[in-house]
Short mmCIF file of C-alpha atoms in Angstrom, two decimals:
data_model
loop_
_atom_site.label_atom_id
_atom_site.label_comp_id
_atom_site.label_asym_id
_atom_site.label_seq_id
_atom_site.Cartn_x
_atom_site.Cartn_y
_atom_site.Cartn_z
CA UNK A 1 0.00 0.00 0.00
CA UNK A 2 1.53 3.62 -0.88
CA UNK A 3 1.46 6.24 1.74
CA UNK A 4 0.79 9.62 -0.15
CA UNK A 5 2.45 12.30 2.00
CA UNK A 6 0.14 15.52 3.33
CA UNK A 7 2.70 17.59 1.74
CA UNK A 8 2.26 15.93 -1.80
CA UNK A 9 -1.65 15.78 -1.42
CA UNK A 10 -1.20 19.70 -1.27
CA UNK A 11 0.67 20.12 -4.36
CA UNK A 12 -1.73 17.95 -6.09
CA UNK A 13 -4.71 19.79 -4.57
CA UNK A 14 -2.94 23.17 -5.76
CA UNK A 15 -2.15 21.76 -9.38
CA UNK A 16 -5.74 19.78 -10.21
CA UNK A 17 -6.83 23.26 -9.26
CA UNK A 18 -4.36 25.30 -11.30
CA UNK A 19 -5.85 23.19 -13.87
CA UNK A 20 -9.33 23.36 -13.62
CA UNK A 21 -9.12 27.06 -13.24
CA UNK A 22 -7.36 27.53 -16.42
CA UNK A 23 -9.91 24.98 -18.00
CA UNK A 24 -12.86 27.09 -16.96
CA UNK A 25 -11.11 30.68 -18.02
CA UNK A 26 -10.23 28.46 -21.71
CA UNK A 27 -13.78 27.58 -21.86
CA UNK A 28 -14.79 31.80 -21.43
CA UNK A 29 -11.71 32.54 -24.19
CA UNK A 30 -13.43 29.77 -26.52
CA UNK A 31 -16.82 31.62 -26.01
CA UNK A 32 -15.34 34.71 -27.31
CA UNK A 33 -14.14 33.21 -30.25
CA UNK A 34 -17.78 32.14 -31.20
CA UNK A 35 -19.23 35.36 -29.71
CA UNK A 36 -17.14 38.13 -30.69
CA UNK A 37 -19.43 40.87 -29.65
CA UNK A 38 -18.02 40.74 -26.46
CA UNK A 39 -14.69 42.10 -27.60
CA UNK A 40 -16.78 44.53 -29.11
CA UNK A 41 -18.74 45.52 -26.09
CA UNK A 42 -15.67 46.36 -24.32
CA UNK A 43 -13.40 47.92 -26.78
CA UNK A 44 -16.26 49.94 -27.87
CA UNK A 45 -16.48 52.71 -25.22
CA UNK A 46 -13.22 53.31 -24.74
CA UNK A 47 -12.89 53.67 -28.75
CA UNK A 48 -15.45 56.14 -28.58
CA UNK A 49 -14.34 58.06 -25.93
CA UNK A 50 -10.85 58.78 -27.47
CA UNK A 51 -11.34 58.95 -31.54
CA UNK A 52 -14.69 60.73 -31.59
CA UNK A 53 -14.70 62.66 -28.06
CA UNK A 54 -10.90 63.64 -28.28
CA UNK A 55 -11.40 64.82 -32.00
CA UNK A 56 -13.97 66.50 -31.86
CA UNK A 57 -13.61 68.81 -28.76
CA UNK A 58 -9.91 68.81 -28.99
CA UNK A 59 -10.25 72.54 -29.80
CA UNK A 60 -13.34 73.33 -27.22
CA UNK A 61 -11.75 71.73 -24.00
CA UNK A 62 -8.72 73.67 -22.48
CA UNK A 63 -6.93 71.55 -20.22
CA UNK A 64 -4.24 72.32 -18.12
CA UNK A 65 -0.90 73.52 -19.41
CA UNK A 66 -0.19 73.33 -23.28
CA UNK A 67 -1.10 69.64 -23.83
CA UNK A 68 -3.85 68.92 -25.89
CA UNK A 69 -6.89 67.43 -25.38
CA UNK A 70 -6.41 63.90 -27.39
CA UNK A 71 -3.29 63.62 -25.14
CA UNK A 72 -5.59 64.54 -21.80
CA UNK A 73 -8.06 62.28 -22.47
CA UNK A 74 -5.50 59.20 -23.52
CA UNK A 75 -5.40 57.77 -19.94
CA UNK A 76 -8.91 58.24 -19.41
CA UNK A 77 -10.06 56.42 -22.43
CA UNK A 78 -7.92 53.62 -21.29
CA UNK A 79 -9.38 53.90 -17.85
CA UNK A 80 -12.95 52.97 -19.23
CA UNK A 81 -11.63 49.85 -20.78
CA UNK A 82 -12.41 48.37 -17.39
CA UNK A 83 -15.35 50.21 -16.39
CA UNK A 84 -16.81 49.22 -19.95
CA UNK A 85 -16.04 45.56 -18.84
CA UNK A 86 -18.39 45.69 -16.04
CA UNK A 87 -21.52 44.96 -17.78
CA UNK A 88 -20.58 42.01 -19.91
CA UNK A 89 -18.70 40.41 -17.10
CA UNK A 90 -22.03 40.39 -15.37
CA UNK A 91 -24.35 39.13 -18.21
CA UNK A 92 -21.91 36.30 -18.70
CA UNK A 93 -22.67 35.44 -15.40
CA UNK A 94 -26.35 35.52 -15.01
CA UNK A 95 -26.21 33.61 -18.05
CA UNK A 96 -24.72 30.76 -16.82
CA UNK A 97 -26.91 31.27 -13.80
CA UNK A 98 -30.16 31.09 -15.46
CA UNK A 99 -28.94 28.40 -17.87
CA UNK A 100 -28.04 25.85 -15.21
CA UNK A 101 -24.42 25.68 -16.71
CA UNK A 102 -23.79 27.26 -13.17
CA UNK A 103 -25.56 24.20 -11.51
CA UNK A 104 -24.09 21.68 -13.31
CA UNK A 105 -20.23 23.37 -12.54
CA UNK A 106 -21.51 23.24 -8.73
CA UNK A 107 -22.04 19.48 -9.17
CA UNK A 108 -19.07 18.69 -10.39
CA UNK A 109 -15.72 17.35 -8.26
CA UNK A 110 -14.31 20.43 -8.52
CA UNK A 111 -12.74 23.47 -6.39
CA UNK A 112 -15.27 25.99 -5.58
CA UNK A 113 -13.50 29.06 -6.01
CA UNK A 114 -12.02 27.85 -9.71
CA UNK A 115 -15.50 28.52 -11.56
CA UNK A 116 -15.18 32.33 -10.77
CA UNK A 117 -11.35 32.84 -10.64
CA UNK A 118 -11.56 31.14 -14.23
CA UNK A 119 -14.39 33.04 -15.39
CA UNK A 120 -12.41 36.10 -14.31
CA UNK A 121 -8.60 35.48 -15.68
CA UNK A 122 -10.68 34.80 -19.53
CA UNK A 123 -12.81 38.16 -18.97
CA UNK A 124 -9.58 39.24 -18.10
CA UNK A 125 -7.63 38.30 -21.30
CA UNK A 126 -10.56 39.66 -23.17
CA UNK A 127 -9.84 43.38 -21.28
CA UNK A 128 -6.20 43.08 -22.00
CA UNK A 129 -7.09 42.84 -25.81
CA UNK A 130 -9.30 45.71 -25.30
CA UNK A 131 -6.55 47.99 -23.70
CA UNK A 132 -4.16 46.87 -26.38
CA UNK A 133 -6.74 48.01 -29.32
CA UNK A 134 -7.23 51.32 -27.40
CA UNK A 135 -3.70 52.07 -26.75
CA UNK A 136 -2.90 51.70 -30.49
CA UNK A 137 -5.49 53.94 -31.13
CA UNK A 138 -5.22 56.57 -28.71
CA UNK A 139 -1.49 56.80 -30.13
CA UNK A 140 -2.54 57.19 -33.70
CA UNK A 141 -5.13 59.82 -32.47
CA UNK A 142 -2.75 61.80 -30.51
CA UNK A 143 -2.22 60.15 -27.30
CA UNK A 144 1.56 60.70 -25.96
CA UNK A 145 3.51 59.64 -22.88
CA UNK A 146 6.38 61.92 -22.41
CA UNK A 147 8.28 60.12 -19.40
CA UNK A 148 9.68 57.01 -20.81
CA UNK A 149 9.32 53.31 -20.87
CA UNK A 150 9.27 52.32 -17.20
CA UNK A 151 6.39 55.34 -16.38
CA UNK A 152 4.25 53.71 -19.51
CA UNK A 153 4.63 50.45 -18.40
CA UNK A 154 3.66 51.52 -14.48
CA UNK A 155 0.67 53.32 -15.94
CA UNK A 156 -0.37 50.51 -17.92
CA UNK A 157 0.38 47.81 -14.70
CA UNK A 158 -2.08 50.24 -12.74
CA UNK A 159 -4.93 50.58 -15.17
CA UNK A 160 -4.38 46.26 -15.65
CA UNK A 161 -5.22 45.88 -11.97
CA UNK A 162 -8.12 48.45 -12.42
CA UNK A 163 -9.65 46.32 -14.93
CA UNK A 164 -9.36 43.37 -12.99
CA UNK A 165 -10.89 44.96 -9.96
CA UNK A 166 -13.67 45.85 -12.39
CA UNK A 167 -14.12 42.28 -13.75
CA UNK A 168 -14.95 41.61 -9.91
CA UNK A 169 -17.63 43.82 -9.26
CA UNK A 170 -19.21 42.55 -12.66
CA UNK A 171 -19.01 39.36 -11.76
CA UNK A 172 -20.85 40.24 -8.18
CA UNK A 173 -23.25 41.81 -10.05
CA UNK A 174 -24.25 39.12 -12.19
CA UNK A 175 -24.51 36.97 -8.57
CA UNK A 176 -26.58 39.48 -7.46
CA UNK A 177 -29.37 40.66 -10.19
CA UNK A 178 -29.12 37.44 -12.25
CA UNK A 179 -31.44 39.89 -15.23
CA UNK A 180 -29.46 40.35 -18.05
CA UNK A 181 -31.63 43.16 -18.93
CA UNK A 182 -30.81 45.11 -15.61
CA UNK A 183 -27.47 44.45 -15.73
CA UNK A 184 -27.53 46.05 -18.88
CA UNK A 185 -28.88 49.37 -17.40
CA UNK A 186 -27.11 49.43 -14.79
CA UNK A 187 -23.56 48.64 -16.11
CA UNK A 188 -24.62 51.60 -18.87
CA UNK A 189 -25.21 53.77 -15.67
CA UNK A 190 -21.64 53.66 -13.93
CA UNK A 191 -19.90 53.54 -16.78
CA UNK A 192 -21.45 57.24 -17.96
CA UNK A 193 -21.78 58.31 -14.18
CA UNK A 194 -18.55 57.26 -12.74
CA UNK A 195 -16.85 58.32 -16.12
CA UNK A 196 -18.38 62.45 -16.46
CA UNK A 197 -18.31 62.07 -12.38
CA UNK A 198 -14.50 62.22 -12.78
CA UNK A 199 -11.61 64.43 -13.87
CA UNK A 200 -11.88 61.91 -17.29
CA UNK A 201 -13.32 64.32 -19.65
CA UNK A 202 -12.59 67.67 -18.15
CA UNK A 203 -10.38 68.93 -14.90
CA UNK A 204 -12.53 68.68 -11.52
CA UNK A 205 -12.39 72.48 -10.76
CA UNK A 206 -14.41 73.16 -13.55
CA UNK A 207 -17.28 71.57 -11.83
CA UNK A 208 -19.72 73.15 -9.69
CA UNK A 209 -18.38 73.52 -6.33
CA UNK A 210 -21.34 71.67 -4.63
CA UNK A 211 -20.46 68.46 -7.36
CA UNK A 212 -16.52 68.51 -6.96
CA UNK A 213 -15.77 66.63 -4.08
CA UNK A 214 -17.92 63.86 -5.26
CA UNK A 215 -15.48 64.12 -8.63
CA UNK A 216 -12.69 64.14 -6.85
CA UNK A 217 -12.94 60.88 -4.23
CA UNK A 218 -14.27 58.85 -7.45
CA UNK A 219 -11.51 56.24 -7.48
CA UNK A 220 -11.60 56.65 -11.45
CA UNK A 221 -10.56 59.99 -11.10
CA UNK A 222 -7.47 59.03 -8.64
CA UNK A 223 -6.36 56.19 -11.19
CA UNK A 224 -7.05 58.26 -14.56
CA UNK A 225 -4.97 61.18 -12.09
CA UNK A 226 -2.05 58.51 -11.42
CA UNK A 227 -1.48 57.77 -14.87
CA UNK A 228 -1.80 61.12 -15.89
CA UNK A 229 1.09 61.99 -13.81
CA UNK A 230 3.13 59.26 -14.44
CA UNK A 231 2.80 59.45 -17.93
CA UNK A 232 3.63 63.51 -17.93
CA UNK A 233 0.07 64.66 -19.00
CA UNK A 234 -0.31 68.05 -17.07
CA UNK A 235 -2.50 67.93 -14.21
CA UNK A 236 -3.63 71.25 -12.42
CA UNK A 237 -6.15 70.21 -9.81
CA UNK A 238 -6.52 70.52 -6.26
CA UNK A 239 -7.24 68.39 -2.87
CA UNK A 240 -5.80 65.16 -1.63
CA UNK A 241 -6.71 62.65 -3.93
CA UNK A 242 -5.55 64.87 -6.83
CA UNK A 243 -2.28 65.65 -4.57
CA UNK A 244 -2.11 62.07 -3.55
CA UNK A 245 -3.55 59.63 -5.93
CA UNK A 246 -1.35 56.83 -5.55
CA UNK A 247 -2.73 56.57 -1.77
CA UNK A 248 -6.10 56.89 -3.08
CA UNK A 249 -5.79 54.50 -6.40
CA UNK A 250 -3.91 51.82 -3.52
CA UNK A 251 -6.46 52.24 -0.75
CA UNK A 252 -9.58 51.55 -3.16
CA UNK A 253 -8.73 49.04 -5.29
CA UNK A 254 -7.06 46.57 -2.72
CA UNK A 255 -11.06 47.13 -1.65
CA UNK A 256 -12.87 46.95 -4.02
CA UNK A 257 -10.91 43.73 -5.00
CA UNK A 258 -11.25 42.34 -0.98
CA UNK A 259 -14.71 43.27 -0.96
CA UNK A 260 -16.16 42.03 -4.62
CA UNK A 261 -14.12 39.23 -4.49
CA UNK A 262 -15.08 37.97 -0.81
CA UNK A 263 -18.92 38.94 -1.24
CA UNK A 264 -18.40 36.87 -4.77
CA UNK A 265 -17.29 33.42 -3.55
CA UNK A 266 -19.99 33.99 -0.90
CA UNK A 267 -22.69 34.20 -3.03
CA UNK A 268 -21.86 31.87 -5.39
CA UNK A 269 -21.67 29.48 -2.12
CA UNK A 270 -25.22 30.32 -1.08
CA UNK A 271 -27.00 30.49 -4.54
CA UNK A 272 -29.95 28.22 -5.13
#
């Protein structure tokens, strides 16, 4: 008879669920290749956002010192990349939900936790293509980082975990409404509001006084401010977060992530 040790029962635990996750998050990438629109839904936005809003108010807007406005809005159009994700994230879900695919992965021998970590890391892969299609574009369109390699590359490492925090509170959603068509509505909802609620489009002191503070604690205006500065886009804006958005863009996301993840794998525990 053969004596497994604990120790190697862990690492097989920890690789059979390696596994499966990465078989549930091939089975989301394989969906996109049969449902493209999803690509579409999230590179969409963001597309938007830079080629027609940057181009055609790139001579209205006056932003702060002499960049332009293309090059002002570049981090922000990348920023909605992940808010844009949001809603699909969460249909996905309640469309497993209401299909019994959900039921069926509950049913099976497998770890709990892999049927959302997988369904996250291919929603995931589908953002990064998204950022990559909106970078190239904001570039062509007149989107500029000034500081160097290592700065663009720390910009775009902040706005990857931004997405992925994202991906998290669509997949809560779709635990928690389960209506596709709500979902909808709502995702459409924060994406505008949290977007125009931000220094994204325009600087915060523009704003009415009475509406700025709310502009300026939206974590989308702290990460769209971080890259901003790390990417040397002039900022000229005023209060802590703008002052201190690392602090800010840290303290929220680790958050949002703790918070949407936990409240996640709870659900998805207690769903009948």
């Amino acid at each position: 008879m053969t004596v497994i040790a604990p120790a190697e029962r862990r690492r097989s635990a920890v690789g059979d669920g390696v596994a499966e996750v990465l078989a549930l998050a091939g089975r989301r990438l394989t969906h996109l290749r049969n449902v493209p629109g999803r690509l579409l839904a999230v590179t969409l936005n963001p597309l938007i956002t830079m080629l027609a809003i940057g181009y055609v108010f790139k001579d209205a807007v006056i932003v702060p010192g002499s960049g332009s406005y293309p090059e002002f809005l570049f981090p922000a159009a990348l920023m909605q990349v992940g808010l844009a994700g949001i809603a699909p994230t969460a249909i996905a879900v309640a469309t497993d939900l209401n299909g019994g695919l959900t039921d069926r992965f509950r049913s099976l021998p497998i770890v709990r936790p892999a049927v959302l970590i997988g369904h996250s890391l291919g929603d995931f892969v589908v953002g990064l293509i998204a950022l990559a299609i909106t970078v190239a574009s904001g570039l062509l369109v007149g989107g500029r980082v000034h500081t160097g390699v290592l700065p663009l590359l720390g910009g775009l490492a902040l706005l990857v975990v931004f997405l992925y925090a994202m991906i998290w509170v669509g997949i809560l959603l779709g635990l928690s409404l389960r209506n596709p068509e709500a979902i909808d509505g709502i995702g459409a909802v924060a994406t505008l509001g949290l977007s125009f609620l931000s220094n994204a489009f325009m600087s915060t002191d523009r704003l009415p006084s009475w509406l700025r503070p709310v502009a300026e604690w939206n974590p989308v205006s702290s990460v769209t401010t971080a890259v901003r500065r790390m990417w040397g886009t002039p900022v000229d804006e005023t209060g802590f977060p703008a002052q201190h958005p690392g602090v800010v863009v840290a303290i929220t996301l680790v958050f949002t992530l703790t918070v949407a993840g936990f409240l996640s794998f709870r659900k998805y525990r207690t769903i009948s």
